[in-house]
Amino acid sequence: LEFRRVLFRSRRSMRLHGHSTTIRLERAYWTVLGILATEEDITVAALVTRIHDHCQIANDKNLASCLRVVCLKYINICS
């Protein structure tokens, strides 16, 4: 049952450079993004904006995929 909760996708609305957007990610990724934001002493929205900007430079247009990759890299570094 807990495994299903972690995999459940949830949507979060936020502003990226003044534009409203909704991002749909599994709860596990939102948890990791929350940890990363806390470590950087910024909000999750500010962290997502940073990642978004980096993805645009890297020409990766899919923000949700980019967020997942960042989370997995973080987990890999911490393990």
mmCIF file of N, CA and C in Angstrom:
data_model
loop_
_atom_site.group_PDB
_atom_site.id
_atom_site.type_symbol
_atom_site.label_atom_id
_atom_site.label_comp_id
_atom_site.label_asym_id
_atom_site.label_seq_id
_atom_site.Cartn_x
_atom_site.Cartn_y
_atom_site.Cartn_z
ATOM 1 N N LEU A 1 0.829 -1.199 0.000
ATOM 2 C CA LEU A 1 0.000 0.000 0.000
ATOM 3 C C LEU A 1 0.871 1.260 0.000
ATOM 4 N N GLU A 2 1.912 1.286 0.820
ATOM 5 C CA GLU A 2 2.807 2.449 0.862
ATOM 6 C C GLU A 2 3.468 2.666 -0.493
ATOM 7 N N PHE A 3 3.832 1.582 -1.159
ATOM 8 C CA PHE A 3 4.472 1.657 -2.473
ATOM 9 C C PHE A 3 3.559 2.372 -3.461
ATOM 10 N N ARG A 4 2.274 2.083 -3.410
ATOM 11 C CA ARG A 4 1.314 2.738 -4.308
ATOM 12 C C ARG A 4 1.215 4.234 -4.031
ATOM 13 N N ARG A 5 1.282 4.616 -2.765
ATOM 14 C CA ARG A 5 1.220 6.038 -2.406
ATOM 15 C C ARG A 5 2.398 6.800 -2.973
ATOM 16 N N VAL A 6 3.577 6.192 -2.920
ATOM 17 C CA VAL A 6 4.787 6.843 -3.421
ATOM 18 C C VAL A 6 4.711 7.023 -4.931
ATOM 19 N N LEU A 7 4.112 6.062 -5.625
ATOM 20 C CA LEU A 7 4.028 6.124 -7.078
ATOM 21 C C LEU A 7 2.870 6.977 -7.578
ATOM 22 N N PHE A 8 1.953 7.327 -6.698
ATOM 23 C CA PHE A 8 0.804 8.130 -7.093
ATOM 24 C C PHE A 8 1.279 9.493 -7.566
ATOM 25 N N ARG A 9 0.803 9.904 -8.722
ATOM 26 C CA ARG A 9 1.181 11.215 -9.263
ATOM 27 C C ARG A 9 0.310 12.298 -8.669
ATOM 28 N N SER A 10 0.947 13.394 -8.347
ATOM 29 C CA SER A 10 0.192 14.546 -7.867
ATOM 30 C C SER A 10 0.625 15.769 -8.656
ATOM 31 N N ARG A 11 -0.290 16.704 -8.752
ATOM 32 C CA ARG A 11 -0.041 17.934 -9.508
ATOM 33 C C ARG A 11 0.234 19.070 -8.549
ATOM 34 N N ARG A 12 1.167 19.903 -8.955
ATOM 35 C CA ARG A 12 1.441 21.119 -8.192
ATOM 36 C C ARG A 12 1.475 22.284 -9.164
ATOM 37 N N SER A 13 0.826 23.340 -8.763
ATOM 38 C CA SER A 13 0.826 24.563 -9.563
ATOM 39 C C SER A 13 1.824 25.534 -8.961
ATOM 40 N N MET A 14 2.568 26.194 -9.827
ATOM 41 C CA MET A 14 3.549 27.183 -9.376
ATOM 42 C C MET A 14 3.812 28.168 -10.490
ATOM 43 N N ARG A 15 4.539 29.202 -10.173
ATOM 44 C CA ARG A 15 4.911 30.201 -11.166
ATOM 45 C C ARG A 15 6.377 30.050 -11.495
ATOM 46 N N LEU A 16 6.672 30.005 -12.796
ATOM 47 C CA LEU A 16 8.042 29.984 -13.288
ATOM 48 C C LEU A 16 8.251 31.267 -14.075
ATOM 49 N N HIS A 17 9.050 32.148 -13.556
ATOM 50 C CA HIS A 17 9.287 33.451 -14.176
ATOM 51 C C HIS A 17 7.979 34.179 -14.465
ATOM 52 N N GLY A 18 7.050 34.102 -13.511
ATOM 53 C CA GLY A 18 5.788 34.820 -13.620
ATOM 54 C C GLY A 18 4.694 34.102 -14.391
ATOM 55 N N HIS A 19 5.002 32.942 -14.969
ATOM 56 C CA HIS A 19 4.012 32.178 -15.728
ATOM 57 C C HIS A 19 3.500 31.014 -14.893
ATOM 58 N N SER A 20 2.180 30.889 -14.816
ATOM 59 C CA SER A 20 1.587 29.772 -14.085
ATOM 60 C C SER A 20 1.788 28.480 -14.853
ATOM 61 N N THR A 21 2.159 27.442 -14.131
ATOM 62 C CA THR A 21 2.315 26.130 -14.744
ATOM 63 C C THR A 21 1.926 25.060 -13.738
ATOM 64 N N THR A 22 1.508 23.929 -14.229
ATOM 65 C CA THR A 22 1.179 22.793 -13.392
ATOM 66 C C THR A 22 2.098 21.645 -13.783
ATOM 67 N N ILE A 23 2.699 21.035 -12.786
ATOM 68 C CA ILE A 23 3.630 19.930 -13.022
ATOM 69 C C ILE A 23 3.076 18.697 -12.330
ATOM 70 N N ARG A 24 3.087 17.598 -13.046
ATOM 71 C CA ARG A 24 2.576 16.336 -12.507
ATOM 72 C C ARG A 24 3.742 15.367 -12.355
ATOM 73 N N LEU A 25 4.024 15.005 -11.099
ATOM 74 C CA LEU A 25 5.105 14.077 -10.778
ATOM 75 C C LEU A 25 4.639 13.099 -9.705
ATOM 76 N N GLU A 26 5.298 11.968 -9.632
ATOM 77 C CA GLU A 26 5.047 11.019 -8.562
ATOM 78 C C GLU A 26 5.454 11.656 -7.234
ATOM 79 N N ARG A 27 4.768 11.276 -6.168
ATOM 80 C CA ARG A 27 5.013 11.872 -4.850
ATOM 81 C C ARG A 27 6.461 11.710 -4.404
ATOM 82 N N ALA A 28 7.080 10.602 -4.749
ATOM 83 C CA ALA A 28 8.476 10.379 -4.354
ATOM 84 C C ALA A 28 9.378 11.487 -4.895
ATOM 85 N N TYR A 29 9.125 11.933 -6.115
ATOM 86 C CA TYR A 29 9.929 13.010 -6.693
ATOM 87 C C TYR A 29 9.671 14.329 -5.990
ATOM 88 N N TRP A 30 8.409 14.596 -5.641
ATOM 89 C CA TRP A 30 8.106 15.823 -4.905
ATOM 90 C C TRP A 30 8.822 15.828 -3.556
ATOM 91 N N THR A 31 8.917 14.656 -2.933
ATOM 92 C CA THR A 31 9.620 14.549 -1.657
ATOM 93 C C THR A 31 11.091 14.909 -1.818
ATOM 94 N N VAL A 32 11.729 14.357 -2.847
ATOM 95 C CA VAL A 32 13.146 14.648 -3.093
ATOM 96 C C VAL A 32 13.333 16.127 -3.427
ATOM 97 N N LEU A 33 12.459 16.694 -4.232
ATOM 98 C CA LEU A 33 12.561 18.118 -4.557
ATOM 99 C C LEU A 33 12.421 18.969 -3.298
ATOM 100 N N GLY A 34 11.568 18.553 -2.386
ATOM 101 C CA GLY A 34 11.422 19.260 -1.119
ATOM 102 C C GLY A 34 12.704 19.211 -0.298
ATOM 103 N N ILE A 35 13.346 18.067 -0.272
ATOM 104 C CA ILE A 35 14.617 17.920 0.442
ATOM 105 C C ILE A 35 15.682 18.807 -0.193
ATOM 106 N N LEU A 36 15.773 18.762 -1.510
ATOM 107 C CA LEU A 36 16.753 19.593 -2.217
ATOM 108 C C LEU A 36 16.515 21.083 -1.951
ATOM 109 N N ALA A 37 15.271 21.495 -1.996
ATOM 110 C CA ALA A 37 14.944 22.902 -1.756
ATOM 111 C C ALA A 37 15.325 23.313 -0.339
ATOM 112 N N THR A 38 15.057 22.450 0.620
ATOM 113 C CA THR A 38 15.428 22.733 2.005
ATOM 114 C C THR A 38 16.935 22.872 2.143
ATOM 115 N N GLU A 39 17.675 21.981 1.504
ATOM 116 C CA GLU A 39 19.138 22.048 1.563
ATOM 117 C C GLU A 39 19.677 23.332 0.933
ATOM 118 N N GLU A 40 18.993 23.823 -0.091
ATOM 119 C CA GLU A 40 19.414 25.059 -0.761
ATOM 120 C C GLU A 40 18.823 26.307 -0.097
ATOM 121 N N ASP A 41 17.939 26.090 0.897
ATOM 122 C CA ASP A 41 17.264 27.172 1.612
ATOM 123 C C ASP A 41 16.433 28.042 0.665
ATOM 124 N N ILE A 42 15.714 27.374 -0.237
ATOM 125 C CA ILE A 42 14.811 28.040 -1.170
ATOM 126 C C ILE A 42 13.499 27.265 -1.217
ATOM 127 N N THR A 43 12.507 27.820 -1.862
ATOM 128 C CA THR A 43 11.230 27.122 -2.017
ATOM 129 C C THR A 43 11.339 26.081 -3.135
ATOM 130 N N VAL A 44 10.397 25.172 -3.142
ATOM 131 C CA VAL A 44 10.361 24.179 -4.224
ATOM 132 C C VAL A 44 10.158 24.890 -5.560
ATOM 133 N N ALA A 45 9.316 25.916 -5.581
ATOM 134 C CA ALA A 45 9.083 26.668 -6.825
ATOM 135 C C ALA A 45 10.377 27.306 -7.332
ATOM 136 N N ALA A 46 11.171 27.865 -6.432
ATOM 137 C CA ALA A 46 12.446 28.470 -6.840
ATOM 138 C C ALA A 46 13.408 27.404 -7.363
ATOM 139 N N LEU A 47 13.426 26.235 -6.721
ATOM 140 C CA LEU A 47 14.268 25.143 -7.187
ATOM 141 C C LEU A 47 13.832 24.673 -8.569
ATOM 142 N N VAL A 48 12.533 24.505 -8.752
ATOM 143 C CA VAL A 48 12.010 24.074 -10.053
ATOM 144 C C VAL A 48 12.345 25.107 -11.125
ATOM 145 N N THR A 49 12.292 26.383 -10.777
ATOM 146 C CA THR A 49 12.666 27.435 -11.728
ATOM 147 C C THR A 49 14.129 27.304 -12.131
ATOM 148 N N ARG A 50 15.003 27.060 -11.177
ATOM 149 C CA ARG A 50 16.430 26.852 -11.477
ATOM 150 C C ARG A 50 16.627 25.668 -12.418
ATOM 151 N N ILE A 51 15.960 24.570 -12.092
ATOM 152 C CA ILE A 51 16.086 23.364 -12.921
ATOM 153 C C ILE A 51 15.522 23.630 -14.311
ATOM 154 N N HIS A 52 14.391 24.321 -14.369
ATOM 155 C CA HIS A 52 13.783 24.681 -15.654
ATOM 156 C C HIS A 52 14.765 25.465 -16.513
ATOM 157 N N ASP A 53 15.419 26.464 -15.919
ATOM 158 C CA ASP A 53 16.367 27.282 -16.660
ATOM 159 C C ASP A 53 17.527 26.447 -17.182
ATOM 160 N N HIS A 54 18.009 25.538 -16.361
ATOM 161 C CA HIS A 54 19.113 24.667 -16.783
ATOM 162 C C HIS A 54 18.661 23.750 -17.925
ATOM 163 N N CYS A 55 17.447 23.240 -17.834
ATOM 164 C CA CYS A 55 16.926 22.358 -18.885
ATOM 165 C C CYS A 55 16.795 23.101 -20.208
ATOM 166 N N GLN A 56 16.404 24.382 -20.141
ATOM 167 C CA GLN A 56 16.283 25.176 -21.358
ATOM 168 C C GLN A 56 17.643 25.370 -22.018
ATOM 169 N N ILE A 57 18.666 25.596 -21.205
ATOM 170 C CA ILE A 57 20.029 25.744 -21.732
ATOM 171 C C ILE A 57 20.477 24.440 -22.373
ATOM 172 N N ALA A 58 20.121 23.307 -21.738
ATOM 173 C CA ALA A 58 20.510 21.993 -22.250
ATOM 174 C C ALA A 58 19.581 21.523 -23.378
ATOM 175 N N ASN A 59 18.620 22.377 -23.752
ATOM 176 C CA ASN A 59 17.667 22.082 -24.827
ATOM 177 C C ASN A 59 16.775 20.882 -24.508
ATOM 178 N N ASP A 60 16.481 20.686 -23.235
ATOM 179 C CA ASP A 60 15.566 19.631 -22.808
ATOM 180 C C ASP A 60 14.232 20.298 -22.515
ATOM 181 N N LYS A 61 13.264 20.083 -23.375
ATOM 182 C CA LYS A 61 11.985 20.802 -23.281
ATOM 183 C C LYS A 61 11.003 20.179 -22.282
ATOM 184 N N ASN A 62 11.245 18.930 -21.857
ATOM 185 C CA ASN A 62 10.311 18.250 -20.971
ATOM 186 C C ASN A 62 10.730 18.462 -19.519
ATOM 187 N N LEU A 63 10.093 19.407 -18.845
ATOM 188 C CA LEU A 63 10.467 19.770 -17.491
ATOM 189 C C LEU A 63 10.274 18.609 -16.517
ATOM 190 N N ALA A 64 9.172 17.894 -16.619
ATOM 191 C CA ALA A 64 8.931 16.779 -15.698
ATOM 192 C C ALA A 64 10.039 15.731 -15.805
ATOM 193 N N SER A 65 10.464 15.423 -17.013
ATOM 194 C CA SER A 65 11.554 14.459 -17.192
ATOM 195 C C SER A 65 12.849 14.991 -16.595
ATOM 196 N N CYS A 66 13.103 16.253 -16.806
ATOM 197 C CA CYS A 66 14.313 16.873 -16.269
ATOM 198 C C CYS A 66 14.294 16.845 -14.738
ATOM 199 N N LEU A 67 13.158 17.109 -14.137
ATOM 200 C CA LEU A 67 13.036 17.055 -12.682
ATOM 201 C C LEU A 67 13.293 15.650 -12.164
ATOM 202 N N ARG A 68 12.760 14.653 -12.864
ATOM 203 C CA ARG A 68 12.992 13.265 -12.456
ATOM 204 C C ARG A 68 14.480 12.913 -12.512
ATOM 205 N N VAL A 69 15.152 13.337 -13.563
ATOM 206 C CA VAL A 69 16.590 13.050 -13.712
ATOM 207 C C VAL A 69 17.373 13.710 -12.578
ATOM 208 N N VAL A 70 17.059 14.954 -12.263
ATOM 209 C CA VAL A 70 17.751 15.651 -11.176
ATOM 210 C C VAL A 70 17.546 14.899 -9.860
ATOM 211 N N CYS A 71 16.330 14.460 -9.600
ATOM 212 C CA CYS A 71 16.044 13.716 -8.368
ATOM 213 C C CYS A 71 16.825 12.408 -8.315
ATOM 214 N N LEU A 72 16.851 11.690 -9.419
ATOM 215 C CA LEU A 72 17.578 10.424 -9.441
ATOM 216 C C LEU A 72 19.083 10.632 -9.283
ATOM 217 N N LYS A 73 19.619 11.680 -9.871
ATOM 218 C CA LYS A 73 21.043 11.992 -9.691
ATOM 219 C C LYS A 73 21.337 12.325 -8.234
ATOM 220 N N TYR A 74 20.454 13.080 -7.600
ATOM 221 C CA TYR A 74 20.619 13.426 -6.194
ATOM 222 C C TYR A 74 20.621 12.156 -5.326
ATOM 223 N N ILE A 75 19.662 11.287 -5.567
ATOM 224 C CA ILE A 75 19.578 10.037 -4.802
ATOM 225 C C ILE A 75 20.836 9.203 -5.002
ATOM 226 N N ASN A 76 21.324 9.157 -6.231
ATOM 227 C CA ASN A 76 22.521 8.388 -6.539
ATOM 228 C C ASN A 76 23.736 8.947 -5.811
ATOM 229 N N ILE A 77 23.851 10.265 -5.753
ATOM 230 C CA ILE A 77 24.976 10.905 -5.057
ATOM 231 C C ILE A 77 24.914 10.628 -3.555
ATOM 232 N N CYS A 78 23.704 10.639 -3.003
ATOM 233 C CA CYS A 78 23.542 10.463 -1.563
ATOM 234 C C CYS A 78 23.679 9.020 -1.106
ATOM 235 N N SER A 79 23.576 8.086 -2.035
ATOM 236 C CA SER A 79 23.622 6.674 -1.611
ATOM 237 C C SER A 79 25.015 6.123 -1.575
#
